[in-house]
Amino acid sequence: MAALRLLRRAAGAVRGRAAAGSRGAASGGRPPAVPQRIEEKRRAALLGGGTARIEAQHKRGKLTARERILLLLDPDSFDEYDMFVEHRCSDFGMDSSKNKYPGDSVVTGRGRINGRLAYVFSQDFTVFGGSLSGAHAQKICKVMDQAALVGAPVIGLNDSGGARIQEGVESLAGYADIFLDTSYLFITGPDVVKSVTNEDVTQEQLGGAKTHTAVSGVAHRAFENDIDALLNLREFFNYLPLSNRDPAPVCECHDPSDRLVPELDTIVPMESTKAYDMLDIIHAIVDEREFFEIMPAYAKNIVVGFARMNGRTVGIVGNQPKVASGCLDINSSVKGARFVRFCDAFNIPLITFVDVPGFLPGTAQEYGGIIRHGAKLLFAFAEATVPKITVITRKAYGGAYDVMSSKHLRGDANYAWPTAEVAVMGAKGAVQIIFRGKETDAEAEYVEKFANPFPAAMRGFVDDIIQPSTTRMRICRDLDVLASKTQSSLWKKHANIPL
């Protein structure tokens, strides 16, 4: 019901502005020709494709382009650009007045989200299905250029059928100009797939929300409806700096930075083969237990997302023992690497929680290039120059230990819990390889020597073995110290990450 009220409020605001313009034009006698035309164009722009198409959009459970902007931005903060721009196509009857819509098929401008500047474009499905024309692309490029000048983000609300066929190559050039993200669209639709490969597939199977969030990894989150998505977008926006020239945002914090978390002392099971939920650790440590997870349905054996520590935005990466024992595989390596590089690009400190028994074995992984894809995560952590804090909660085995922001990859603060095991591999497998089944009591000896945090601590690979309950306090102290960190890499034209 709350979502429905928000939908009605947004729709009413658009209709109200259009009606106000109509009354203004009709009152006070006959206005001069130019002012009257201005008002008529404004009314037409506010209505987009007209009331019938707006109602059809609502019946599909979707907001219009303008309603989305009104819901996303702070009240009365939206300043629109290029309301009078129209497409320039004259082919196939497009030059007819009935095919001219002020603003064309996209609404662009700037506004504020919780008082912070953002530029926005919202494609209008009620006008030619939101298809991209030359004018449409020009409007988007303008706000992108403006945002780059002032160091502000651009938010794109995509609802488009693709390039406008009537404009041919000009619409394709528009895509090249703006590099528009089409993550929720098809490269080719079901009809084309059927004609080329003879596969029968539905739109939902080919490019629906479940496909792109859980299978392909193209989309990062899926939401119940437009309103849910836009409200979550407002929340997500608060974690990010306005540009790569700004530091990570710092908010007022009412959660004590020296808060102890006693439940962490018993959260890791004594049996090393027993799973636990890494999200429980993350929620217990971060401010107010608030964690904005990214790609929660894809590669679930690794967790990534944003939180705050003592008010400061941080990026969190953690192995998930509940899924595939937290092993790294192709998808989780790519997911983690992309997130680490994003945080490094926008000056967001990284906190890594490690419980990884190694890389997932098997021919499928080897044939798929696990070595190359796993190297992406290693490269991302090694390349990152933001503050990097790592906590080993349990297993840190083999090459996967190195990859997960180890001290060898320029980690700033690396800690181990008493339950940590830093070793080449697990005790059972190691004993079988070393003794070839000839020793029956060697496993206990291996555990005593290697399956504990002391070997790594003795060699300086971890800075301290800490009580789990003090983890939040130690991380907050480190972040304060590392706030002034300056680190640079050797100059190069660009890095050569193993793509």
Coordinates of C-alpha atoms in Angstrom, one line a residue:
M1 CA 0.0 0.0 0.0
A2 CA 2.8 2.4 0.8
A3 CA 4.3 1.7 -2.7
L4 CA 0.9 2.4 -4.3
R5 CA 0.6 5.7 -2.4
L6 CA 4.1 6.8 -3.7
L7 CA 3.1 5.8 -7.2
R8 CA -0.1 7.9 -7.0
R9 CA 1.8 10.8 -5.5
A10 CA 4.4 10.8 -8.3
A11 CA 1.7 10.5 -11.0
G12 CA -0.3 13.3 -9.5
A13 CA 2.7 15.6 -9.4
V14 CA 3.3 15.2 -13.1
R15 CA -0.4 15.7 -14.0
G16 CA -0.6 18.6 -11.7
R17 CA 2.3 20.4 -13.3
A18 CA 0.8 19.8 -16.8
A19 CA -2.6 21.1 -15.6
A20 CA -1.1 24.2 -14.0
G21 CA 0.5 25.0 -17.3
S22 CA -2.8 24.6 -19.1
R23 CA -4.6 27.0 -16.7
G24 CA -1.8 29.5 -17.0
A25 CA -2.0 29.6 -20.8
A26 CA -5.8 29.9 -20.8
S27 CA -6.1 32.7 -18.2
G28 CA -5.6 36.4 -18.6
G29 CA -6.9 36.8 -22.1
R30 CA -5.2 35.7 -25.2
P31 CA -1.4 35.6 -24.6
P32 CA 1.2 36.5 -27.2
A33 CA 2.0 33.7 -29.7
V34 CA 5.4 32.9 -28.4
P35 CA 4.5 32.5 -24.7
Q36 CA 1.5 30.4 -25.7
R37 CA 3.6 28.1 -27.8
I38 CA 6.1 27.8 -24.9
E39 CA 3.3 26.7 -22.5
E40 CA 1.9 24.3 -25.1
K41 CA 5.3 22.7 -25.6
R42 CA 5.8 22.4 -21.8
R43 CA 2.4 20.7 -21.3
A44 CA 3.2 18.3 -24.2
A45 CA 6.6 17.5 -22.7
L46 CA 5.2 16.8 -19.3
L47 CA 2.6 14.4 -20.7
G48 CA 5.2 12.5 -22.8
G49 CA 3.4 10.1 -25.1
G50 CA 0.0 11.1 -23.7
T51 CA -2.4 10.0 -21.0
A52 CA -3.4 6.7 -22.7
R53 CA 0.2 5.5 -22.9
I54 CA 0.9 6.7 -19.3
E55 CA -2.1 4.6 -18.1
A56 CA -0.8 1.6 -20.1
Q57 CA 2.6 2.1 -18.3
H58 CA 0.9 2.1 -15.0
K59 CA -1.1 -1.0 -15.8
R60 CA 2.2 -2.8 -16.4
G61 CA 3.2 -1.8 -12.8
K62 CA 5.8 0.7 -14.1
L63 CA 6.3 4.4 -13.4
T64 CA 6.8 6.9 -16.2
A65 CA 10.2 8.6 -16.8
R66 CA 9.2 11.8 -14.9
E67 CA 7.6 9.9 -12.0
R68 CA 10.8 8.0 -11.5
I69 CA 12.8 11.2 -11.4
L70 CA 10.4 12.7 -8.9
L71 CA 10.7 9.7 -6.6
L72 CA 14.5 9.4 -7.0
L73 CA 15.4 13.1 -6.3
D74 CA 14.8 15.3 -3.4
P75 CA 11.5 17.3 -3.6
D76 CA 11.6 20.4 -5.9
S77 CA 15.3 19.8 -6.7
F78 CA 15.0 18.7 -10.3
D79 CA 16.2 21.2 -13.0
E80 CA 15.3 19.9 -16.4
Y81 CA 17.5 20.2 -19.5
D82 CA 16.4 20.3 -23.2
M83 CA 12.6 20.0 -22.6
F84 CA 12.0 21.4 -26.1
V85 CA 14.4 19.2 -28.1
E86 CA 12.7 17.1 -30.8
H87 CA 14.0 14.4 -33.1
R88 CA 15.3 15.4 -36.5
C89 CA 14.2 12.3 -38.6
S90 CA 12.0 13.0 -41.7
D91 CA 11.8 9.4 -43.0
F92 CA 8.8 7.0 -42.8
G93 CA 6.4 9.9 -41.8
M94 CA 8.5 10.9 -38.7
D95 CA 8.3 14.5 -39.8
S96 CA 4.6 14.6 -39.1
S97 CA 3.5 16.7 -36.2
K98 CA 1.8 13.7 -34.5
N99 CA 5.3 12.1 -34.3
K100 CA 7.0 15.1 -32.7
Y101 CA 7.2 15.1 -28.9
P102 CA 9.0 17.9 -27.0
G103 CA 11.9 16.3 -25.1
D104 CA 11.8 13.3 -27.4
S105 CA 12.0 9.9 -25.6
V106 CA 14.2 10.9 -22.6
V107 CA 14.0 13.3 -19.7
T108 CA 17.3 14.8 -18.6
G109 CA 18.5 17.2 -15.9
R110 CA 20.1 17.5 -12.5
G111 CA 18.9 17.4 -8.9
R112 CA 19.8 16.3 -5.5
I113 CA 19.7 13.1 -3.5
N114 CA 19.8 13.8 0.3
G115 CA 21.2 17.2 -0.6
R116 CA 24.0 15.8 -2.9
L117 CA 24.2 16.8 -6.5
A118 CA 23.4 14.2 -9.2
Y119 CA 22.7 14.3 -12.9
V120 CA 20.0 12.0 -14.3
F121 CA 18.5 10.8 -17.5
S122 CA 15.3 8.8 -17.6
Q123 CA 14.1 7.1 -20.8
D124 CA 10.4 7.6 -21.6
F125 CA 8.8 4.4 -22.8
T126 CA 5.6 6.3 -23.6
V127 CA 7.4 8.0 -26.5
F128 CA 8.4 5.6 -29.2
G129 CA 9.0 2.9 -26.6
G130 CA 11.9 4.9 -25.2
S131 CA 13.9 4.2 -28.3
L132 CA 17.2 6.0 -28.8
S133 CA 17.3 8.7 -31.5
G134 CA 20.1 11.2 -32.4
A135 CA 18.4 13.8 -30.3
H136 CA 17.9 11.4 -27.4
A137 CA 21.6 10.6 -27.4
Q138 CA 22.5 14.3 -27.7
K139 CA 20.5 15.0 -24.5
I140 CA 22.2 12.2 -22.6
C141 CA 25.7 13.3 -23.7
K142 CA 25.0 16.8 -22.6
V143 CA 24.3 15.8 -19.0
M144 CA 27.2 13.5 -19.0
D145 CA 29.5 16.3 -20.1
Q146 CA 28.1 18.7 -17.5
A147 CA 28.5 16.0 -14.8
A148 CA 32.2 15.5 -15.8
L149 CA 32.8 19.2 -15.6
V150 CA 31.6 19.6 -12.0
G151 CA 32.6 16.1 -10.8
A152 CA 29.1 14.7 -10.1
P153 CA 27.7 11.3 -10.9
V154 CA 25.2 10.4 -13.6
I155 CA 22.3 8.1 -12.9
G156 CA 20.6 6.5 -15.9
L157 CA 17.1 5.1 -15.6
N158 CA 16.8 2.8 -18.6
D159 CA 13.4 1.8 -20.1
S160 CA 14.0 1.5 -23.8
G161 CA 13.3 -0.7 -26.7
G162 CA 16.7 0.0 -28.2
A163 CA 17.8 2.0 -31.2
R164 CA 15.1 3.9 -33.2
I165 CA 14.8 1.9 -36.4
Q166 CA 13.5 4.9 -38.4
E167 CA 16.8 6.8 -37.9
G168 CA 19.1 4.0 -38.9
V169 CA 22.8 4.6 -38.5
E170 CA 22.3 7.9 -36.6
S171 CA 20.7 6.1 -33.7
L172 CA 23.5 3.5 -33.6
A173 CA 26.0 6.4 -33.6
G174 CA 24.1 7.7 -30.6
Y175 CA 24.8 4.5 -28.7
A176 CA 28.5 4.8 -29.5
D177 CA 28.5 8.4 -28.2
I178 CA 27.0 7.6 -24.8
F179 CA 28.0 3.9 -24.3
L180 CA 24.6 3.3 -22.9
D181 CA 24.4 0.3 -20.5
T182 CA 21.8 -2.2 -21.8
S183 CA 22.3 -4.7 -19.1
Y184 CA 18.6 -5.6 -18.8
L185 CA 18.0 -5.7 -22.5
F186 CA 18.6 -8.4 -25.1
I187 CA 21.4 -8.3 -27.5
T188 CA 18.9 -10.2 -29.7
G189 CA 15.4 -11.0 -28.8
P190 CA 13.6 -14.4 -28.7
D191 CA 12.4 -14.1 -32.3
V192 CA 15.9 -13.5 -33.6
V193 CA 17.3 -16.4 -31.5
K194 CA 14.7 -18.7 -32.9
S195 CA 15.4 -17.7 -36.5
V196 CA 19.2 -18.1 -36.1
T197 CA 19.7 -21.0 -33.6
N198 CA 16.2 -22.6 -33.7
E199 CA 16.1 -22.2 -29.9
D200 CA 12.7 -21.7 -28.2
V201 CA 13.2 -19.3 -25.3
T202 CA 10.9 -16.8 -23.6
Q203 CA 11.8 -13.2 -22.9
E204 CA 12.1 -13.9 -19.2
Q205 CA 14.4 -16.9 -19.7
L206 CA 16.6 -15.0 -22.2
G207 CA 16.9 -11.6 -20.4
G208 CA 14.8 -11.5 -17.3
A209 CA 15.8 -10.3 -13.9
K210 CA 16.5 -13.8 -12.6
T211 CA 18.7 -14.6 -15.6
H212 CA 20.8 -11.4 -15.3
T213 CA 21.2 -11.3 -11.5
A214 CA 21.7 -15.1 -10.8
V215 CA 23.1 -16.6 -14.0
S216 CA 24.8 -14.1 -16.3
G217 CA 25.9 -11.6 -13.6
V218 CA 25.1 -8.7 -15.9
A219 CA 22.7 -7.0 -13.4
H220 CA 23.7 -6.3 -9.8
R221 CA 20.3 -6.3 -8.0
A222 CA 16.7 -7.0 -8.8
F223 CA 13.8 -5.4 -7.1
E224 CA 10.0 -5.9 -6.8
N225 CA 9.0 -2.8 -8.7
D226 CA 10.1 0.7 -9.8
I227 CA 9.5 2.2 -6.4
D228 CA 11.5 -0.4 -4.5
A229 CA 14.4 0.0 -7.0
L230 CA 14.5 3.8 -6.8
L231 CA 14.3 3.9 -3.0
N232 CA 17.2 1.4 -2.9
L233 CA 19.1 3.6 -5.4
R234 CA 18.8 6.5 -3.1
E235 CA 20.2 4.4 -0.2
F236 CA 23.1 3.1 -2.4
F237 CA 23.9 6.7 -3.6
N238 CA 24.7 7.7 0.0
Y239 CA 27.6 5.3 0.2
L240 CA 29.4 6.7 -2.8
P241 CA 31.6 9.8 -3.4
L242 CA 30.4 12.2 -6.0
S243 CA 33.4 11.6 -8.2
N244 CA 36.8 9.8 -8.2
R245 CA 38.3 13.1 -7.0
D246 CA 36.4 13.0 -3.7
P247 CA 37.1 10.9 -0.6
A248 CA 34.7 8.3 0.6
P249 CA 31.7 9.9 2.4
V250 CA 31.7 10.2 6.2
C251 CA 28.4 10.4 8.0
E252 CA 27.5 11.1 11.6
C253 CA 27.7 7.8 13.5
H254 CA 25.9 6.9 16.7
D255 CA 27.4 3.4 16.9
P256 CA 30.5 3.5 19.1
S257 CA 33.7 2.8 17.3
D258 CA 35.1 0.9 20.3
R259 CA 32.0 -1.3 20.6
L260 CA 32.9 -4.9 21.5
V261 CA 31.0 -7.7 19.8
P262 CA 31.0 -10.7 22.2
E263 CA 29.0 -13.0 19.9
L264 CA 31.9 -13.1 17.5
D265 CA 34.0 -15.1 20.0
T266 CA 31.8 -18.1 19.4
I267 CA 30.5 -17.6 15.9
V268 CA 33.1 -19.8 14.1
P269 CA 32.4 -23.5 14.8
M270 CA 35.1 -25.7 16.4
E271 CA 34.7 -28.2 13.6
S272 CA 36.5 -26.8 10.6
T273 CA 34.1 -28.6 8.2
K274 CA 31.0 -27.0 9.7
A275 CA 29.6 -23.9 7.8
Y276 CA 28.5 -20.6 9.2
D277 CA 27.2 -17.4 7.6
M278 CA 29.8 -14.7 6.9
L279 CA 26.9 -12.2 6.7
D280 CA 26.4 -12.7 10.5
I281 CA 30.0 -11.5 11.0
I282 CA 29.7 -8.5 8.7
H283 CA 26.4 -7.3 10.2
A284 CA 27.8 -7.6 13.7
I285 CA 30.8 -5.5 12.9
V286 CA 29.5 -2.7 10.7
D287 CA 27.7 0.5 11.8
E288 CA 24.1 -0.2 12.9
R289 CA 24.2 -3.6 11.3
E290 CA 23.5 -2.0 7.9
F291 CA 25.1 -3.7 4.9
F292 CA 24.2 -2.9 1.2
E293 CA 25.1 -6.1 -0.6
I294 CA 26.0 -6.1 -4.3
M295 CA 25.1 -9.0 -6.6
P296 CA 23.6 -11.1 -3.7
A297 CA 22.1 -13.7 -6.1
Y298 CA 25.3 -14.3 -8.2
A299 CA 28.4 -16.2 -7.2
K300 CA 27.1 -16.6 -3.7
N301 CA 30.3 -18.1 -2.5
I302 CA 31.7 -14.6 -2.1
V303 CA 30.0 -11.6 -0.5
V304 CA 30.6 -8.0 -1.6
G305 CA 28.9 -4.8 -0.7
F306 CA 29.0 -1.4 1.1
A307 CA 28.8 -0.5 4.8
R308 CA 30.1 2.1 7.2
M309 CA 32.6 1.9 9.9
N310 CA 32.5 4.8 12.4
G311 CA 30.5 6.7 9.7
R312 CA 33.0 6.1 6.9
T313 CA 32.0 4.2 3.8
V314 CA 33.9 1.0 3.3
G315 CA 33.7 -1.8 0.7
I316 CA 33.5 -5.3 2.2
V317 CA 34.6 -8.6 0.6
G318 CA 34.2 -11.9 2.3
N319 CA 34.2 -15.6 1.5
Q320 CA 30.9 -17.3 2.2
P321 CA 31.4 -20.7 4.0
K322 CA 27.7 -21.5 3.5
V323 CA 28.1 -21.8 -0.3
A324 CA 30.7 -24.2 -1.8
S325 CA 32.6 -23.9 1.5
G326 CA 33.7 -20.4 0.4
C327 CA 35.9 -21.7 -2.4
L328 CA 36.9 -19.3 -5.1
D329 CA 35.7 -20.1 -8.6
I330 CA 35.6 -18.3 -11.9
N331 CA 32.4 -16.3 -11.2
S332 CA 33.3 -15.4 -7.6
S333 CA 36.8 -14.2 -8.7
V334 CA 35.4 -12.0 -11.4
K335 CA 32.7 -10.6 -9.1
G336 CA 35.2 -9.9 -6.4
A337 CA 37.7 -8.3 -8.8
R338 CA 35.2 -6.0 -10.3
F339 CA 34.1 -4.8 -6.8
V340 CA 37.6 -4.3 -5.6
R341 CA 38.5 -2.2 -8.6
F342 CA 35.4 -0.1 -8.2
C343 CA 36.2 0.7 -4.6
D344 CA 39.8 1.5 -5.5
A345 CA 38.6 3.8 -8.3
F346 CA 36.5 5.8 -5.9
N347 CA 38.7 5.9 -2.9
I348 CA 36.7 3.5 -0.8
P349 CA 38.7 1.5 1.8
L350 CA 38.5 -2.3 1.6
I351 CA 37.8 -4.7 4.4
T352 CA 38.3 -8.4 3.6
F353 CA 37.0 -11.3 5.7
V354 CA 38.8 -14.6 4.7
D355 CA 37.6 -18.1 5.1
V356 CA 38.7 -19.8 1.9
P357 CA 39.8 -23.5 1.5
G358 CA 41.2 -22.8 -2.0
F359 CA 40.1 -22.6 -5.6
L360 CA 37.3 -24.9 -6.7
P361 CA 38.8 -28.0 -8.4
G362 CA 37.5 -29.7 -11.5
T363 CA 37.7 -29.9 -15.2
A364 CA 34.9 -27.3 -15.7
Q365 CA 36.9 -24.7 -13.8
E366 CA 40.2 -25.6 -15.5
Y367 CA 38.7 -25.6 -19.0
G368 CA 36.9 -22.3 -18.2
G369 CA 40.2 -20.6 -17.3
I370 CA 40.1 -20.5 -13.5
I371 CA 43.8 -19.5 -13.5
R372 CA 43.2 -16.5 -15.7
H373 CA 40.0 -15.4 -13.9
G374 CA 41.5 -16.0 -10.4
A375 CA 44.4 -13.8 -11.4
K376 CA 41.9 -11.0 -11.9
L377 CA 41.1 -10.9 -8.2
L378 CA 44.8 -11.1 -7.3
F379 CA 45.6 -8.3 -9.7
A380 CA 42.8 -6.1 -8.3
F381 CA 43.9 -6.4 -4.7
A382 CA 47.5 -5.9 -5.6
E383 CA 46.8 -2.9 -7.7
A384 CA 44.5 -1.2 -5.1
T385 CA 46.0 1.7 -3.3
V386 CA 43.1 2.4 -0.9
P387 CA 43.4 1.3 2.8
K388 CA 43.2 -2.5 2.9
I389 CA 42.4 -4.3 6.1
T390 CA 42.1 -8.1 6.2
V391 CA 40.7 -10.5 8.9
I392 CA 41.3 -14.2 8.6
T393 CA 38.4 -15.9 10.4
R394 CA 39.2 -19.5 9.7
K395 CA 40.7 -21.2 6.6
A396 CA 43.3 -19.4 4.5
Y397 CA 44.6 -22.2 2.3
G398 CA 47.0 -22.3 -0.7
G399 CA 46.9 -19.8 -3.5
A400 CA 43.5 -18.6 -2.5
Y401 CA 45.1 -17.2 0.8
D402 CA 47.4 -15.1 -1.3
V403 CA 44.6 -13.8 -3.5
M404 CA 42.4 -12.6 -0.6
S405 CA 44.2 -9.3 0.2
S406 CA 47.1 -11.0 1.9
K407 CA 50.1 -9.1 3.3
H408 CA 51.9 -10.1 0.2
L409 CA 49.5 -8.0 -1.9
R410 CA 50.4 -4.8 0.0
G411 CA 47.7 -5.3 2.7
D412 CA 47.9 -2.5 5.3
A413 CA 46.6 -4.3 8.3
N414 CA 46.2 -8.1 8.4
Y415 CA 44.7 -9.9 11.4
A416 CA 43.9 -13.5 12.3
W417 CA 41.4 -14.8 14.7
P418 CA 42.5 -17.7 17.1
T419 CA 40.4 -20.0 14.8
A420 CA 42.5 -19.1 11.7
E421 CA 44.4 -21.7 9.8
V422 CA 47.0 -20.4 7.3
A423 CA 48.4 -23.3 5.4
V424 CA 49.1 -24.8 2.0
M425 CA 46.0 -27.0 2.4
G426 CA 43.9 -28.8 4.9
A427 CA 45.4 -31.3 7.3
K428 CA 43.7 -34.4 6.0
G429 CA 44.7 -33.8 2.4
A430 CA 48.2 -32.7 3.3
V431 CA 48.9 -35.8 5.3
Q432 CA 47.6 -38.1 2.5
I433 CA 50.0 -36.5 0.1
I434 CA 53.0 -36.3 2.4
F435 CA 52.8 -39.8 3.9
R436 CA 50.9 -41.6 1.2
G437 CA 48.6 -43.2 3.8
K438 CA 51.6 -44.7 5.7
E439 CA 51.2 -42.6 8.8
T440 CA 48.0 -42.8 10.9
D441 CA 48.7 -40.2 13.6
A442 CA 50.4 -37.6 11.4
E443 CA 47.2 -35.5 11.0
A444 CA 47.4 -34.2 14.6
E445 CA 51.0 -33.3 14.1
Y446 CA 50.2 -31.3 11.0
V447 CA 47.4 -29.5 12.7
E448 CA 49.7 -28.6 15.6
K449 CA 52.4 -27.3 13.2
F450 CA 50.4 -25.5 10.5
A451 CA 46.6 -25.5 11.1
N452 CA 46.7 -22.5 13.4
P453 CA 47.6 -18.7 13.1
F454 CA 51.0 -19.0 14.7
P455 CA 53.1 -19.8 11.6
A456 CA 51.8 -16.8 9.7
A457 CA 52.1 -14.5 12.8
M458 CA 55.7 -15.7 13.4
R459 CA 56.7 -14.7 9.9
G460 CA 54.9 -11.3 10.0
F461 CA 52.3 -12.3 7.4
V462 CA 49.6 -11.2 9.9
D463 CA 50.1 -8.3 12.1
D464 CA 48.3 -9.7 15.2
I465 CA 46.2 -12.5 16.4
I466 CA 43.1 -10.7 17.8
Q467 CA 40.1 -11.6 19.9
P468 CA 37.1 -11.7 17.5
S469 CA 35.1 -9.5 19.8
T470 CA 37.6 -6.6 19.4
T471 CA 37.5 -6.7 15.5
R472 CA 35.3 -3.7 15.1
M473 CA 37.4 -1.6 17.4
R474 CA 40.6 -2.6 15.7
I475 CA 39.3 -1.9 12.2
C476 CA 37.9 1.5 13.2
R477 CA 41.3 2.5 14.7
D478 CA 43.1 1.4 11.6
L479 CA 40.8 3.3 9.3
D480 CA 41.4 6.5 11.3
V481 CA 45.2 6.0 10.9
L482 CA 45.0 5.0 7.2
A483 CA 42.8 8.0 6.3
S484 CA 46.0 9.8 5.3
K485 CA 47.5 6.9 3.4
T486 CA 49.2 7.9 0.2
Q487 CA 50.5 5.1 -2.1
S488 CA 51.1 5.2 -5.8
S489 CA 52.1 2.7 -8.4
L490 CA 54.8 3.0 -11.0
W491 CA 53.6 5.1 -14.0
K492 CA 52.2 3.2 -16.9
K493 CA 49.8 4.0 -19.7
H494 CA 47.4 1.5 -18.2
A495 CA 47.5 -1.7 -16.2
N496 CA 47.2 -5.0 -18.1
I497 CA 44.8 -6.9 -16.0
P498 CA 44.3 -10.5 -17.3
L499 CA 41.0 -10.0 -19.0

